Amino acid sequence: MPHVMHDDVDRILFSEEQIQQRVGELGAQIVEEYGGRDPHLITIVKGSIPFISDLMRAMDTPLSLDLLGVSSYAGTSSSGEVRLTKDLDSSIEGRHVLVVEDIIDTGLTLSYVLRNLRQRAPASLKVVTFLDKPAGRGTPVEADYVGFTIPDEFVIGYGLDWNQRYRNLPYVGILKRDVYAGPL
Ligand code: PRP
């Protein structure tokens, strides 16, 4: 029998309602702390699409949006190579850039992105991540705003995939081990 998406989920970590509430809080907090400076949101596709979509609608302030495509090739969790797959449409020089990520795991992607963006002379550079998995960190990098801190588990949903699947789950769940590791 083919897998049904929800049947592959071991347990739900954050429900749709919990996510909506937390993202609403984050949006309001960011607007308040930016204090009238218009944020320029740069979202790292593809995983952050649901998050940016909800977050920007929770930000009652003038803002602008751009997309950055980044792909990481990690042979092991401790080594990897990151490259740009889609560059920004416009210059960020002198702008208040807020990078929007779905998850920080090893930190490899974000540290590459921050190094790259810093060279373009933004007025300020901050990071919001929906999920933070500190246990995965190999590269020391932190977000300024974090939706939820998660345990060292394989999570899917709300943009996060396994083999490009499950991004469309409205909640965040832990994937059953036998889905990605095969039967024990
Ligand atoms: C995922 C996620 C982050 C990155 C985090 O992207 O969206 O960008 O990995 O992991 P790291 O901290 O270990 O670098 P992925 O390369 O899977 O692409 P996707 O967003 O298209 O799913």
PDB file of N, CA, C and O and ligand atoms in Angstrom, residues 44-49 70-74 77 82 100-111 113 129 133 136-139 141 159-162 164 167, ligand 1:
ATOM      1  N   ILE A  44      15.334  32.264   2.124  1.00  0.00           N
ATOM      2  CA  ILE A  44      16.157  31.215   1.527  1.00  0.00           C
ATOM      3  C   ILE A  44      15.221  30.089   1.076  1.00  0.00           C
ATOM      4  O   ILE A  44      14.675  29.375   1.912  1.00  0.00           O
ATOM      5  N   VAL A  45      15.038  29.991  -0.237  1.00  0.00           N
ATOM      6  CA  VAL A  45      14.122  28.973  -0.747  1.00  0.00           C
ATOM      7  C   VAL A  45      14.829  27.613  -0.816  1.00  0.00           C
ATOM      8  O   VAL A  45      16.061  27.571  -0.871  1.00  0.00           O
ATOM      9  N   LYS A  46      14.052  26.547  -0.786  1.00  0.00           N
ATOM     10  CA  LYS A  46      12.620  26.475  -0.852  1.00  0.00           C
ATOM     11  C   LYS A  46      11.938  26.303   0.513  1.00  0.00           C
ATOM     12  O   LYS A  46      10.754  26.606   0.658  1.00  0.00           O
ATOM     13  N   GLY A  47      12.671  25.795   1.468  1.00  0.00           N
ATOM     14  CA  GLY A  47      12.045  25.387   2.735  1.00  0.00           C
ATOM     15  C   GLY A  47      11.296  26.485   3.472  1.00  0.00           C
ATOM     16  O   GLY A  47      10.370  26.202   4.226  1.00  0.00           O
ATOM     17  N   SER A  48      11.683  27.744   3.245  1.00  0.00           N
ATOM     18  CA  SER A  48      11.104  28.823   4.045  1.00  0.00           C
ATOM     19  C   SER A  48       9.839  29.428   3.432  1.00  0.00           C
ATOM     20  O   SER A  48       9.322  30.424   3.951  1.00  0.00           O
ATOM     21  N   ILE A  49       9.328  28.836   2.367  1.00  0.00           N
ATOM     22  CA  ILE A  49       8.163  29.430   1.681  1.00  0.00           C
ATOM     23  C   ILE A  49       6.917  29.553   2.581  1.00  0.00           C
ATOM     24  O   ILE A  49       6.331  30.644   2.666  1.00  0.00           O
ATOM     25  N   VAL A  70      19.856  28.666  -2.353  1.00  0.00           N
ATOM     26  CA  VAL A  70      21.122  28.113  -1.873  1.00  0.00           C
ATOM     27  C   VAL A  70      21.000  26.599  -1.833  1.00  0.00           C
ATOM     28  O   VAL A  70      19.981  26.062  -1.428  1.00  0.00           O
ATOM     29  N   SER A  71      22.061  25.950  -2.277  1.00  0.00           N
ATOM     30  CA  SER A  71      22.032  24.496  -2.254  1.00  0.00           C
ATOM     31  C   SER A  71      23.267  24.007  -1.506  1.00  0.00           C
ATOM     32  O   SER A  71      24.367  24.527  -1.687  1.00  0.00           O
ATOM     33  N   SER A  72      23.059  23.051  -0.641  1.00  0.00           N
ATOM     34  CA  SER A  72      24.212  22.533   0.107  1.00  0.00           C
ATOM     35  C   SER A  72      24.457  21.078  -0.257  1.00  0.00           C
ATOM     36  O   SER A  72      23.525  20.282  -0.344  1.00  0.00           O
ATOM     37  N   TYR A  73      25.705  20.798  -0.460  1.00  0.00           N
ATOM     38  CA  TYR A  73      26.098  19.414  -0.719  1.00  0.00           C
ATOM     39  C   TYR A  73      26.885  18.959   0.483  1.00  0.00           C
ATOM     40  O   TYR A  73      28.024  19.353   0.674  1.00  0.00           O
ATOM     41  N   ALA A  74      26.271  18.157   1.314  1.00  0.00           N
ATOM     42  CA  ALA A  74      26.957  17.702   2.514  1.00  0.00           C
ATOM     43  C   ALA A  74      27.239  16.214   2.403  1.00  0.00           C
ATOM     44  O   ALA A  74      26.322  15.399   2.423  1.00  0.00           O
ATOM     45  N   SER A  77      27.794  15.113   7.975  1.00  0.00           N
ATOM     46  CA  SER A  77      27.235  16.253   8.696  1.00  0.00           C
ATOM     47  C   SER A  77      28.322  17.272   9.035  1.00  0.00           C
ATOM     48  O   SER A  77      28.034  18.410   9.341  1.00  0.00           O
ATOM     49  N   VAL A  82      28.522  24.771  -0.063  1.00  0.00           N
ATOM     50  CA  VAL A  82      27.306  25.536  -0.312  1.00  0.00           C
ATOM     51  C   VAL A  82      27.529  26.409  -1.539  1.00  0.00           C
ATOM     52  O   VAL A  82      28.597  26.968  -1.723  1.00  0.00           O
ATOM     53  N   VAL A 100      15.412  35.203   6.235  1.00  0.00           N
ATOM     54  CA  VAL A 100      14.340  34.356   6.739  1.00  0.00           C
ATOM     55  C   VAL A 100      14.635  32.897   6.385  1.00  0.00           C
ATOM     56  O   VAL A 100      14.683  32.531   5.206  1.00  0.00           O
ATOM     57  N   GLU A 101      14.856  32.082   7.399  1.00  0.00           N
ATOM     58  CA  GLU A 101      15.182  30.666   7.218  1.00  0.00           C
ATOM     59  C   GLU A 101      14.114  29.790   7.845  1.00  0.00           C
ATOM     60  O   GLU A 101      13.418  30.215   8.771  1.00  0.00           O
ATOM     61  N   ASP A 102      13.999  28.557   7.362  1.00  0.00           N
ATOM     62  CA  ASP A 102      13.070  27.625   8.009  1.00  0.00           C
ATOM     63  C   ASP A 102      13.737  26.895   9.167  1.00  0.00           C
ATOM     64  O   ASP A 102      13.119  26.686  10.202  1.00  0.00           O
ATOM     65  N   ILE A 103      15.022  26.514   8.980  1.00  0.00           N
ATOM     66  CA  ILE A 103      15.701  25.787  10.060  1.00  0.00           C
ATOM     67  C   ILE A 103      17.204  26.040  10.013  1.00  0.00           C
ATOM     68  O   ILE A 103      17.781  26.161   8.929  1.00  0.00           O
ATOM     69  N   ILE A 104      17.796  26.155  11.182  1.00  0.00           N
ATOM     70  CA  ILE A 104      19.261  26.155  11.292  1.00  0.00           C
ATOM     71  C   ILE A 104      19.639  24.840  11.945  1.00  0.00           C
ATOM     72  O   ILE A 104      19.224  24.561  13.085  1.00  0.00           O
ATOM     73  N   ASP A 105      20.387  24.037  11.206  1.00  0.00           N
ATOM     74  CA  ASP A 105      20.792  22.720  11.707  1.00  0.00           C
ATOM     75  C   ASP A 105      22.307  22.759  11.937  1.00  0.00           C
ATOM     76  O   ASP A 105      22.762  23.194  12.989  1.00  0.00           O
ATOM     77  N   THR A 106      23.107  22.387  10.923  1.00  0.00           N
ATOM     78  CA  THR A 106      24.563  22.459  11.099  1.00  0.00           C
ATOM     79  C   THR A 106      25.048  23.910  11.139  1.00  0.00           C
ATOM     80  O   THR A 106      26.107  24.200  11.680  1.00  0.00           O
ATOM     81  N   GLY A 107      24.276  24.809  10.520  1.00  0.00           N
ATOM     82  CA  GLY A 107      24.670  26.216  10.455  1.00  0.00           C
ATOM     83  C   GLY A 107      25.459  26.557   9.199  1.00  0.00           C
ATOM     84  O   GLY A 107      25.783  27.714   8.942  1.00  0.00           O
ATOM     85  N   LEU A 108      25.729  25.536   8.401  1.00  0.00           N
ATOM     86  CA  LEU A 108      26.546  25.715   7.204  1.00  0.00           C
ATOM     87  C   LEU A 108      25.890  26.681   6.209  1.00  0.00           C
ATOM     88  O   LEU A 108      26.531  27.610   5.705  1.00  0.00           O
ATOM     89  N   THR A 109      24.621  26.480   5.939  1.00  0.00           N
ATOM     90  CA  THR A 109      23.904  27.316   4.974  1.00  0.00           C
ATOM     91  C   THR A 109      23.879  28.769   5.429  1.00  0.00           C
ATOM     92  O   THR A 109      24.233  29.679   4.677  1.00  0.00           O
ATOM     93  N   LEU A 110      23.473  28.978   6.679  1.00  0.00           N
ATOM     94  CA  LEU A 110      23.342  30.349   7.170  1.00  0.00           C
ATOM     95  C   LEU A 110      24.681  31.070   7.230  1.00  0.00           C
ATOM     96  O   LEU A 110      24.767  32.252   6.877  1.00  0.00           O
ATOM     97  N   SER A 111      25.737  30.381   7.646  1.00  0.00           N
ATOM     98  CA  SER A 111      27.032  31.077   7.732  1.00  0.00           C
ATOM     99  C   SER A 111      27.503  31.469   6.336  1.00  0.00           C
ATOM    100  O   SER A 111      28.061  32.559   6.148  1.00  0.00           O
ATOM    101  N   VAL A 113      25.485  32.168   3.781  1.00  0.00           N
ATOM    102  CA  VAL A 113      24.599  33.268   3.364  1.00  0.00           C
ATOM    103  C   VAL A 113      25.024  34.580   4.020  1.00  0.00           C
ATOM    104  O   VAL A 113      25.105  35.620   3.363  1.00  0.00           O
ATOM    105  N   THR A 129      14.727  32.633  12.174  1.00  0.00           N
ATOM    106  CA  THR A 129      14.543  31.247  11.748  1.00  0.00           C
ATOM    107  C   THR A 129      13.306  30.686  12.418  1.00  0.00           C
ATOM    108  O   THR A 129      13.037  30.980  13.594  1.00  0.00           O
ATOM    109  N   LYS A 133      17.822  24.048  15.636  1.00  0.00           N
ATOM    110  CA  LYS A 133      18.212  22.754  16.197  1.00  0.00           C
ATOM    111  C   LYS A 133      19.663  22.857  16.683  1.00  0.00           C
ATOM    112  O   LYS A 133      20.601  22.526  15.954  1.00  0.00           O
ATOM    113  N   GLY A 136      22.494  20.168  16.285  1.00  0.00           N
ATOM    114  CA  GLY A 136      23.087  19.857  14.993  1.00  0.00           C
ATOM    115  C   GLY A 136      24.281  20.725  14.639  1.00  0.00           C
ATOM    116  O   GLY A 136      24.995  20.465  13.677  1.00  0.00           O
ATOM    117  N   ARG A 137      24.522  21.777  15.434  1.00  0.00           N
ATOM    118  CA  ARG A 137      25.447  22.825  15.043  1.00  0.00           C
ATOM    119  C   ARG A 137      26.908  22.391  14.962  1.00  0.00           C
ATOM    120  O   ARG A 137      27.453  21.852  15.911  1.00  0.00           O
ATOM    121  N   GLY A 138      27.500  22.606  13.785  1.00  0.00           N
ATOM    122  CA  GLY A 138      28.935  22.423  13.609  1.00  0.00           C
ATOM    123  C   GLY A 138      29.601  23.770  13.421  1.00  0.00           C
ATOM    124  O   GLY A 138      30.704  24.008  13.885  1.00  0.00           O
ATOM    125  N   THR A 139      28.899  24.684  12.746  1.00  0.00           N
ATOM    126  CA  THR A 139      29.403  26.031  12.488  1.00  0.00           C
ATOM    127  C   THR A 139      28.734  26.980  13.476  1.00  0.00           C
ATOM    128  O   THR A 139      27.506  26.972  13.590  1.00  0.00           O
ATOM    129  N   VAL A 141      26.859  29.756  14.521  1.00  0.00           N
ATOM    130  CA  VAL A 141      26.043  30.826  13.949  1.00  0.00           C
ATOM    131  C   VAL A 141      24.684  30.792  14.658  1.00  0.00           C
ATOM    132  O   VAL A 141      24.186  29.713  14.997  1.00  0.00           O
ATOM    133  N   GLY A 159       7.086  23.376   5.164  1.00  0.00           N
ATOM    134  CA  GLY A 159       8.223  23.741   4.317  1.00  0.00           C
ATOM    135  C   GLY A 159       9.371  22.751   4.355  1.00  0.00           C
ATOM    136  O   GLY A 159      10.125  22.614   3.390  1.00  0.00           O
ATOM    137  N   LEU A 160       9.514  22.057   5.460  1.00  0.00           N
ATOM    138  CA  LEU A 160      10.650  21.131   5.613  1.00  0.00           C
ATOM    139  C   LEU A 160      10.347  19.806   4.925  1.00  0.00           C
ATOM    140  O   LEU A 160       9.260  19.241   5.088  1.00  0.00           O
ATOM    141  N   ASP A 161      11.355  19.318   4.198  1.00  0.00           N
ATOM    142  CA  ASP A 161      11.119  18.116   3.392  1.00  0.00           C
ATOM    143  C   ASP A 161      11.991  16.944   3.826  1.00  0.00           C
ATOM    144  O   ASP A 161      12.983  17.100   4.535  1.00  0.00           O
ATOM    145  N   TRP A 162      11.603  15.789   3.332  1.00  0.00           N
ATOM    146  CA  TRP A 162      12.513  14.659   3.230  1.00  0.00           C
ATOM    147  C   TRP A 162      12.375  14.183   1.786  1.00  0.00           C
ATOM    148  O   TRP A 162      11.253  13.893   1.346  1.00  0.00           O
ATOM    149  N   GLN A 164      12.258  15.915  -0.818  1.00  0.00           N
ATOM    150  CA  GLN A 164      11.311  16.853  -1.452  1.00  0.00           C
ATOM    151  C   GLN A 164       9.849  16.611  -1.068  1.00  0.00           C
ATOM    152  O   GLN A 164       8.964  17.313  -1.546  1.00  0.00           O
ATOM    153  N   ARG A 167       6.602  18.874   2.409  1.00  0.00           N
ATOM    154  CA  ARG A 167       6.675  20.326   2.622  1.00  0.00           C
ATOM    155  C   ARG A 167       5.297  20.919   2.873  1.00  0.00           C
ATOM    156  O   ARG A 167       5.161  21.955   3.513  1.00  0.00           O
TER     157      ARG A 167
HETATM  158  C1  PRP B   1      17.657  23.260   4.484  1.00  0.00           C
HETATM  159  C2  PRP B   1      17.015  24.442   5.207  1.00  0.00           C
HETATM  160  C3  PRP B   1      18.177  25.333   5.506  1.00  0.00           C
HETATM  161  C4  PRP B   1      19.339  24.382   5.659  1.00  0.00           C
HETATM  162  C5  PRP B   1      19.671  24.226   7.098  1.00  0.00           C
HETATM  163  O1  PRP B   1      17.780  23.570   3.159  1.00  0.00           O
HETATM  164  O2  PRP B   1      16.062  25.082   4.385  1.00  0.00           O
HETATM  165  O3  PRP B   1      18.421  26.233   4.451  1.00  0.00           O
HETATM  166  O4  PRP B   1      18.931  23.126   5.104  1.00  0.00           O
HETATM  167  O5  PRP B   1      20.640  23.254   7.301  1.00  0.00           O
HETATM  168  P1  PRP B   1      22.129  23.586   7.765  1.00  0.00           P
HETATM  169  O6  PRP B   1      22.048  24.495   8.965  1.00  0.00           O
HETATM  170  O7  PRP B   1      22.649  22.224   8.145  1.00  0.00           O
HETATM  171  O8  PRP B   1      22.874  24.183   6.619  1.00  0.00           O
HETATM  172  P2  PRP B   1      17.974  22.503   1.991  1.00  0.00           P
HETATM  173  O9  PRP B   1      19.402  22.540   1.517  1.00  0.00           O
HETATM  174  O10 PRP B   1      17.442  21.166   2.431  1.00  0.00           O
HETATM  175  O11 PRP B   1      17.081  23.119   0.837  1.00  0.00           O
HETATM  176  P3  PRP B   1      15.507  23.432   0.832  1.00  0.00           P
HETATM  177  O12 PRP B   1      15.296  24.687   1.630  1.00  0.00           O
HETATM  178  O13 PRP B   1      15.218  23.626  -0.614  1.00  0.00           O
HETATM  179  O14 PRP B   1      14.802  22.251   1.438  1.00  0.00           O
END
